[in-house]
Short mmCIF file of C-alpha atoms in Angstrom, two decimals:
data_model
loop_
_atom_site.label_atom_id
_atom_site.label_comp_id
_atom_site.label_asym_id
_atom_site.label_seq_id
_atom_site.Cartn_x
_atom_site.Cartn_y
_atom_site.Cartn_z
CA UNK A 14 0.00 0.00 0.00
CA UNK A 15 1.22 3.18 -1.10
CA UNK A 16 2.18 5.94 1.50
CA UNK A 17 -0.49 9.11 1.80
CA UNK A 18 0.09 12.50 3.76
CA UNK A 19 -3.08 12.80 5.08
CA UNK A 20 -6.36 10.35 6.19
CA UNK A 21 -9.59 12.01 6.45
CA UNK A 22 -12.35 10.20 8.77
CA UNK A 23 -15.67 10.68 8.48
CA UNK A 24 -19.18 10.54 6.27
CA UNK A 25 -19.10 10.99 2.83
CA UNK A 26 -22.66 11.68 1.78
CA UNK A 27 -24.32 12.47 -1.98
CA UNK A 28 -25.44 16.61 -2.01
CA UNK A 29 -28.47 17.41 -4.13
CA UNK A 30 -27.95 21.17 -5.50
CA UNK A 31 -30.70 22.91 -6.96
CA UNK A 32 -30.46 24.40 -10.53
CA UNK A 33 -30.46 27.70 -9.44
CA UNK A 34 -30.74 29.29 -6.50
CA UNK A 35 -33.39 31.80 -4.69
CA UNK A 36 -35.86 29.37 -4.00
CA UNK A 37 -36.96 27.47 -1.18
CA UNK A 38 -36.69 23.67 -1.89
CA UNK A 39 -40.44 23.06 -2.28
CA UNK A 40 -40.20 25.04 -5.39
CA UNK A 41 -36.90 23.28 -6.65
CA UNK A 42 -37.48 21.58 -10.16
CA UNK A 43 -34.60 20.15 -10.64
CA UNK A 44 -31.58 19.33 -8.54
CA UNK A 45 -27.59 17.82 -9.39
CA UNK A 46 -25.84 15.35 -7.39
CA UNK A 47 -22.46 15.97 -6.06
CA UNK A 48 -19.95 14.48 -3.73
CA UNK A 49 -20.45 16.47 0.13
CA UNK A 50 -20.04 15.42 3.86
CA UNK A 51 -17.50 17.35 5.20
CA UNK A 52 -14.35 14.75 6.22
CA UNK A 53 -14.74 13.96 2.13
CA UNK A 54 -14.87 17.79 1.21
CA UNK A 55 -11.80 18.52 2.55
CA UNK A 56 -10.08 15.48 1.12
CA UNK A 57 -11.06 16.79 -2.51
CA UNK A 58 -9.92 19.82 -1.19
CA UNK A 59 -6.18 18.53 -0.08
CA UNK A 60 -6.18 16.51 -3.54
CA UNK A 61 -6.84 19.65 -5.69
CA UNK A 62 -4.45 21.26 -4.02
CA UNK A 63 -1.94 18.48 -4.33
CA UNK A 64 -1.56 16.51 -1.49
CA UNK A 65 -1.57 13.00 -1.50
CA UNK A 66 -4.75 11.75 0.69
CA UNK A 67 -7.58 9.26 1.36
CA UNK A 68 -10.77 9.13 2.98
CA UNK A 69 -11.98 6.43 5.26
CA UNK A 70 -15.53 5.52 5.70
CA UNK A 71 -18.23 3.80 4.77
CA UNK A 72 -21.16 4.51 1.99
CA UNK A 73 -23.78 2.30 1.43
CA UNK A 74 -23.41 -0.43 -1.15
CA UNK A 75 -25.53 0.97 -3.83
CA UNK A 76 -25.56 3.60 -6.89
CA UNK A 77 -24.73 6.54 -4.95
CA UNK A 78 -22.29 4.40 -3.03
CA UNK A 79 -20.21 3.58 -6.21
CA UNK A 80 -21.18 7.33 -7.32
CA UNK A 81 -18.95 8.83 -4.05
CA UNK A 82 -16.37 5.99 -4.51
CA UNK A 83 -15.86 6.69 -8.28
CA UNK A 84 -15.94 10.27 -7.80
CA UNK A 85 -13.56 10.29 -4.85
CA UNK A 86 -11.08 8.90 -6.68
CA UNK A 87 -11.58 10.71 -9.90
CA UNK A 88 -10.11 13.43 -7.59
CA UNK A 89 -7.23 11.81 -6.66
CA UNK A 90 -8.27 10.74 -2.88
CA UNK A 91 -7.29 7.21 -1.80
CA UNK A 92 -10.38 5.41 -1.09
CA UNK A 93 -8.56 2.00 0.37
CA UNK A 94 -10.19 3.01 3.78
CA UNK A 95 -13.78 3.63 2.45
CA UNK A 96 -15.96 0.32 3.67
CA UNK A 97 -19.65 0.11 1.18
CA UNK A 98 -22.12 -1.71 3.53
CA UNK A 99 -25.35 -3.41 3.17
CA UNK A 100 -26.89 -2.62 6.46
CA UNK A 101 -28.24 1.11 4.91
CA UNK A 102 -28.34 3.54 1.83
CA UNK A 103 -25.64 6.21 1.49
CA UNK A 104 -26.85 9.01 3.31
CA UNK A 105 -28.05 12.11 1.03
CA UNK A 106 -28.89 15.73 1.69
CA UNK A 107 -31.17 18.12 -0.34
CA UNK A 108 -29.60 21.52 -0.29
CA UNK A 109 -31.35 24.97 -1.41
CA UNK A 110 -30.50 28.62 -1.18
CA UNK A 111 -33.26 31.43 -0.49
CA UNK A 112 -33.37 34.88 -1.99
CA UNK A 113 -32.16 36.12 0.91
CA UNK A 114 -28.66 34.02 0.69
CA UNK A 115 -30.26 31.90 3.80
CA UNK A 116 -29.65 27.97 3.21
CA UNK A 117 -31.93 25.12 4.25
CA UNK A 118 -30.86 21.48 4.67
CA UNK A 119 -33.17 18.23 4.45
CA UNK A 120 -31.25 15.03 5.38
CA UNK A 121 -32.12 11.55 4.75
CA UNK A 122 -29.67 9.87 7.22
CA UNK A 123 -31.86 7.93 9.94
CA UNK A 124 -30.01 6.00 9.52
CA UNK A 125 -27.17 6.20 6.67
CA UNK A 126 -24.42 4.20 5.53
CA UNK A 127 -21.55 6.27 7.25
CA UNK A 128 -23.21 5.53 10.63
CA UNK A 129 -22.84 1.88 10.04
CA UNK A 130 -19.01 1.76 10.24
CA UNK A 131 -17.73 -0.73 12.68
CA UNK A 132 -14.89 -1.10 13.87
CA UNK A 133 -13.87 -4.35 12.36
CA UNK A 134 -14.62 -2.34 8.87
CA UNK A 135 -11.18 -0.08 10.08
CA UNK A 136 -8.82 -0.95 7.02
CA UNK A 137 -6.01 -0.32 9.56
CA UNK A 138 -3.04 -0.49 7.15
CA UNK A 139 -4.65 2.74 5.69
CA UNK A 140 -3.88 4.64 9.00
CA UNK A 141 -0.69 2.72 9.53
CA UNK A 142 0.61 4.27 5.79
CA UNK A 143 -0.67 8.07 6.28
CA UNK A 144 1.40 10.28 8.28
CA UNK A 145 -1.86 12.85 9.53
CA UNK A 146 -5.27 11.34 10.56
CA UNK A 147 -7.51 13.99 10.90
CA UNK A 148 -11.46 13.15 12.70
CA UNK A 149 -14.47 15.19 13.97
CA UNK A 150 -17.41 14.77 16.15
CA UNK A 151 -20.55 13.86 13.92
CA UNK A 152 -19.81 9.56 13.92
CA UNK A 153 -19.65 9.90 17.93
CA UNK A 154 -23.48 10.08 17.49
CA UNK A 155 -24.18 6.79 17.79
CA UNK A 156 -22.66 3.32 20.10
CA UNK A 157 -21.85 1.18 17.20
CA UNK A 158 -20.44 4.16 15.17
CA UNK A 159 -18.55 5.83 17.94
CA UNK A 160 -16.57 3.00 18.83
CA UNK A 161 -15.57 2.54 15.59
CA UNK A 162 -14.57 6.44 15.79
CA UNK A 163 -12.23 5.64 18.72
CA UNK A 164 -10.77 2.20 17.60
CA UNK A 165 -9.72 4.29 14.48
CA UNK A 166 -8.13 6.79 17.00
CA UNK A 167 -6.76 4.40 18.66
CA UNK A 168 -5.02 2.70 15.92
CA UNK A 169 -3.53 6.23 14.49
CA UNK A 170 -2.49 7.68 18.76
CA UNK A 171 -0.67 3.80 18.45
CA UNK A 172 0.51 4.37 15.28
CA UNK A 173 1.98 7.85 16.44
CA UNK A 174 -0.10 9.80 13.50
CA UNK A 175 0.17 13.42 14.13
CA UNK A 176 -3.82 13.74 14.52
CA UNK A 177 -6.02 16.66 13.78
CA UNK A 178 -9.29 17.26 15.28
CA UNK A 179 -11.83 19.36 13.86
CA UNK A 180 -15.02 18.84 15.51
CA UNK A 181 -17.15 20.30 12.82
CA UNK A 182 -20.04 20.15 15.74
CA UNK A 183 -23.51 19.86 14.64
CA UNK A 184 -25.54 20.23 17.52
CA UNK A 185 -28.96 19.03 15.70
CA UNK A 186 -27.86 15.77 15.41
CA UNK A 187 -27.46 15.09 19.53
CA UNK A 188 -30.27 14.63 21.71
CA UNK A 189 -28.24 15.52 24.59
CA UNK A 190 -25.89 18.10 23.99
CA UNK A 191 -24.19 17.45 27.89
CA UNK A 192 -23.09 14.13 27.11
CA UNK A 193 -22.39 15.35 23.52
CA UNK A 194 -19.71 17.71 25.25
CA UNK A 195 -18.21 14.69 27.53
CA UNK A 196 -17.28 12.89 24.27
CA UNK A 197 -16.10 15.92 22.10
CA UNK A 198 -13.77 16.83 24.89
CA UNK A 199 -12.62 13.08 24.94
CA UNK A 200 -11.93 13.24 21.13
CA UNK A 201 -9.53 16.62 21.77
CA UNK A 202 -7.45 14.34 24.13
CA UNK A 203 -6.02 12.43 21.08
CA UNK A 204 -5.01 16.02 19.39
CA UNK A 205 -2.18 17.56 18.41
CA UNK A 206 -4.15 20.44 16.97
CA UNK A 207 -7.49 21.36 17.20
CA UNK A 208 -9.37 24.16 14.85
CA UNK A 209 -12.84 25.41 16.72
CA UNK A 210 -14.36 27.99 15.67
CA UNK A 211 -16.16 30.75 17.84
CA UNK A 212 -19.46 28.86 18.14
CA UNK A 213 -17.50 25.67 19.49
CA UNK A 214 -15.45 27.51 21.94
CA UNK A 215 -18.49 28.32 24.08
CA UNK A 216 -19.99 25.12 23.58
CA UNK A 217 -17.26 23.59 24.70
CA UNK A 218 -17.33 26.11 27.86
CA UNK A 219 -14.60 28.82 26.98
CA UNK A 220 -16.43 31.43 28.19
CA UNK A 221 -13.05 32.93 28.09
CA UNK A 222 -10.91 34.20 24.87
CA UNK A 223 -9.37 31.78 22.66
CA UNK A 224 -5.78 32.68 24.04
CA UNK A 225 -7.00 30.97 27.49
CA UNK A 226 -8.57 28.53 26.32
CA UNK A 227 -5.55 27.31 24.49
CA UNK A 228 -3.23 28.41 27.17
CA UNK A 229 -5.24 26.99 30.56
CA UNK A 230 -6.98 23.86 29.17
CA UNK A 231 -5.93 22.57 25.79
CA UNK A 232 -2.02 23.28 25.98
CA UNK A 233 -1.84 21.08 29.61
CA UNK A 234 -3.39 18.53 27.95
CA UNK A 235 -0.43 17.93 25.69
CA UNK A 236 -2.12 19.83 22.14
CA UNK A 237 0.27 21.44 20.03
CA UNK A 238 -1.80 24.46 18.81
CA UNK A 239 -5.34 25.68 18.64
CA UNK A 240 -6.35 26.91 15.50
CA UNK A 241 -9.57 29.63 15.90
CA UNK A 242 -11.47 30.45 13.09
CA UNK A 243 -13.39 33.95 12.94
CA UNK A 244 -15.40 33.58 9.12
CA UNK A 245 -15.40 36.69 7.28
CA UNK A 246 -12.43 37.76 10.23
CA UNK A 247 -9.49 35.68 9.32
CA UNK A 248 -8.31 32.89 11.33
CA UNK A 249 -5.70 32.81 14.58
CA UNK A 250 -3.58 30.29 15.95
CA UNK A 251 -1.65 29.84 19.20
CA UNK A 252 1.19 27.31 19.24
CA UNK A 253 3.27 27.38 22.42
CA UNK A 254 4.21 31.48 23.21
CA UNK A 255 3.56 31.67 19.27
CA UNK A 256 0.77 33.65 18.11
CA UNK A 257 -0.32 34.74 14.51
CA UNK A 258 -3.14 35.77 12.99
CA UNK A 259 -4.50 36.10 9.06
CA UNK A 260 -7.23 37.86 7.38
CA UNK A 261 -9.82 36.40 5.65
CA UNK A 262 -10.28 37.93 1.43
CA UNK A 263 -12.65 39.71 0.43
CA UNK A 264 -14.42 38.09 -2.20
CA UNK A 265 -18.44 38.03 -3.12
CA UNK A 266 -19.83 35.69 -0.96
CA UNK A 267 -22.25 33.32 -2.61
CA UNK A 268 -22.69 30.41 -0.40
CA UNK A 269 -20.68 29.66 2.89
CA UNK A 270 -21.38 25.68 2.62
CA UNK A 271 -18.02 24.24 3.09
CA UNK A 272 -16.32 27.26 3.88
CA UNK A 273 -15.17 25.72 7.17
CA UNK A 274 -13.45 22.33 5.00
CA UNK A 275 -11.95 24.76 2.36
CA UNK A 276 -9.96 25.97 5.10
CA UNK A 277 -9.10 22.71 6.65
CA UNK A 278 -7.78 21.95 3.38
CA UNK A 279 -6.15 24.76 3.29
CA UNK A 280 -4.31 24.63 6.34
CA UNK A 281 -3.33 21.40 6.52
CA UNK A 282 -1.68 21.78 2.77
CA UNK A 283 0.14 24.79 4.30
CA UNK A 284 1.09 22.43 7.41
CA UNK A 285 2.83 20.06 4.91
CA UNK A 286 4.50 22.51 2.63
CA UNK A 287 6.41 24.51 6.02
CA UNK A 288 7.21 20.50 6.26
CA UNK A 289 8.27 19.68 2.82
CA UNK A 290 11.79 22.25 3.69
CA UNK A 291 12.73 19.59 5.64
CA UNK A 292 11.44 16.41 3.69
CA UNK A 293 8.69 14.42 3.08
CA UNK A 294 6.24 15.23 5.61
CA UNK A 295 6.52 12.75 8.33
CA UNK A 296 4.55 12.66 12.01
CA UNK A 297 7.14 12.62 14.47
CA UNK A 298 9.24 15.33 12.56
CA UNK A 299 5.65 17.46 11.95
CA UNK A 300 5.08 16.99 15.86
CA UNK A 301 8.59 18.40 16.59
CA UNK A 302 8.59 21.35 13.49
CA UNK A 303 5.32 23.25 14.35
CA UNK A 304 6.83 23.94 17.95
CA UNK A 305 9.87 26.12 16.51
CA UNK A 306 7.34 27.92 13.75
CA UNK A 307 7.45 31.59 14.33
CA UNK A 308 4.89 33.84 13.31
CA UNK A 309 5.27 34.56 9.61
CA UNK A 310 5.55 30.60 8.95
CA UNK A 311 2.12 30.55 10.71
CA UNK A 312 0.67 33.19 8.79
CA UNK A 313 1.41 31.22 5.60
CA UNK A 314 -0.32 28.60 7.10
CA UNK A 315 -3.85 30.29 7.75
CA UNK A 316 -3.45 32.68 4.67
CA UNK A 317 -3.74 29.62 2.53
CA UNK A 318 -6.45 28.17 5.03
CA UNK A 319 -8.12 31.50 4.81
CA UNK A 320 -7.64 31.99 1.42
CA UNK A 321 -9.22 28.50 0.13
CA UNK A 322 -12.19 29.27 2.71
CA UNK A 323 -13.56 32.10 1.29
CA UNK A 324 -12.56 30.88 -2.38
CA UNK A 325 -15.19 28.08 -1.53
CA UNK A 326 -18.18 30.73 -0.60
CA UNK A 327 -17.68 32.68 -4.40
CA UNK A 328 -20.06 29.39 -5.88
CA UNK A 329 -22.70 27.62 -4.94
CA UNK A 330 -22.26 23.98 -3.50
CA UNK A 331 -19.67 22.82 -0.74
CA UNK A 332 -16.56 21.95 -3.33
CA UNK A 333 -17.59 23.92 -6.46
CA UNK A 334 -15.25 26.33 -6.11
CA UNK A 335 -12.16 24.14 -4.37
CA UNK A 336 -9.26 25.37 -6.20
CA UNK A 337 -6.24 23.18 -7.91
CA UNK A 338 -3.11 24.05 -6.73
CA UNK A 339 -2.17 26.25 -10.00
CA UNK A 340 -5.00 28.47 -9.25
CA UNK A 341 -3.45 29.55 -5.83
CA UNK A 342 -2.02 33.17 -5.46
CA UNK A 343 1.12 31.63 -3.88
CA UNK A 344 3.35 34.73 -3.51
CA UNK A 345 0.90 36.59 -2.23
CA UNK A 346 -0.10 34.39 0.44
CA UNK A 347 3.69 34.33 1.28
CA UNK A 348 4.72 31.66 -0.08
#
């Protein structure tokens, strides 16, 4: 099995976009299907952007399973670690934008194919080979899926993957959002960074700024760096004493789906390339690097992040509007 940078874990699910947008979805005619979920957004993203990764999962074993499958890899993401199961459909999502820019969402998930990954599904040679393994929140939701979530963590803490945990909390899908806090804050104990943004801060019960958040909870508890995004404000990031901080572009805003995985995308690419001036990028050697990054090599890091973000708002749909790595304004994001 061939080596990977990064492993994305999560739900990939099939989006239904309408034709146009300004309507409410009861008076769609006609929709598109395209790849969304966001652990699989943000592995198109990485692959556009031309970093070697994969996605692990599992989609049901049926048309629109073979649809994300095919379409994953058409995009250049390893889909070794992506399980198809029997036991339910692939999950899909009708999106729609209002005239007034506002979204609405209906899901067909209850349940879906991504919530049927077991553990015993794990390909765990796929984590063994990556070098990051990067997991959020929304497969805790459920016993079977969750320990699958954990065995996976597991397997990559074991491994000594330099993990990234982006939480990507959706509150609508808990019934109890207490005990939904008890296991988020479990799943930042296997990070080396974590990116929250403002709404998951106070969920998570910094009441306080970011800085002491970082500083007084998540720092003791052995992460690396906190990465806080601010949308249309830019981005911030403490590592250690380090602090930096990058504004977000101003570009027409169209639709913010998958604004949040753009920038994942975007920062983890920047991650690897501050790595690739000292060689392939490797865990151990990542885990070691980001502590002696000053401020201007952060700043590279969540320009790109930031940059890729609001790139992704300029068109509807969550990876319209993912760029390819020639279409990045590299010099001016400082690199």
């Amino acid at each position: 099995m061939k080596k990977i940078e990064v492993l994305s874990y999560g739900e990939a699910l099939v989006d239904f976009l309408p034709n146009q947008g300004g309507k409410l979805l009861r008076d769609v005619d006609t929709f598109h299907k395209t790849s969304g979920g966001a652990p699989a957004n943000m592995a198109i993203g990485l692959a556009r952007l031309g970093r070697s990764v994969g996605l692990m999962g599992a989609v049901g074993q049926d048309e629109f399973g073979w649809f994300l499958r095919n379409h994953l890899e058409s995009e250049g993401v390893d889909v070794s670690g992506v399980y198809m199961t029997d036991e339910a459909k692939t999950g899909i999502t009708f999106v729609s934008l209002d005239a007034n820019g506002e979204r609405s969402f209906m899901f067909f998930r209850q349940p879906s194919a991504d919530t049927m990954f077991k553990p015993e599904d794990i390909n765990v040679e796929t984590i063994e080979h990556c070098s990051i393994f990067i997991a959020g929140s929304n497969l805790l939701v459920t016993p079977e899926v969750r320990e699958a979530t954990f065995t996976a963590l597991d397997h990559a803490r074991n491994f000594g993957k330099f993990i990234i945990i982006d939480p990507n909390i959706r509150l609508h899908l808990w019934e109890n959002h207490d005990f939904a806090r008890s296991l988020i804050q479990r799943l930042l104990s296997y990070a080396d960074v974590v990116k929250l943004n403002d709404d998951e801060m106070e969920f998570l019960g910094a009441s306080a700024d970011a800085a002491t958040f970082y500083h007084e909870e998540l720092e003791p508890a052995g992460v690396k760096a906190l990465i806080a995004t601010r949308a249309e404000r830019g981005a911030e990031v403490f590592c250690g004493p380090v602090h930096s901080t990058a504004l977000a572009p101003k570009l027409k805003v169209v639709d913010t789906t998958g604004a949040g995985d753009g920038f994942v995308a975007g920062f983890v690419a920047g991650l690897c390339l501050e790595h690739e001036q000292h060689g392939p990028t490797q865990a151990d050697s990542l885990r070691k690097l980001i502590s002696t990054w000053d401020q201007n090599a952060w700043r590279r890091i969540l320009n790109l992040g930031c940059w890729v973000g609001s790139t992704v708002c300029t068109q509807f749909g969550a990876t319209t509007a993912l760029p390819k790595s020639t279409d990045v304004p590299w010099d001016g994001l400082g690199f």
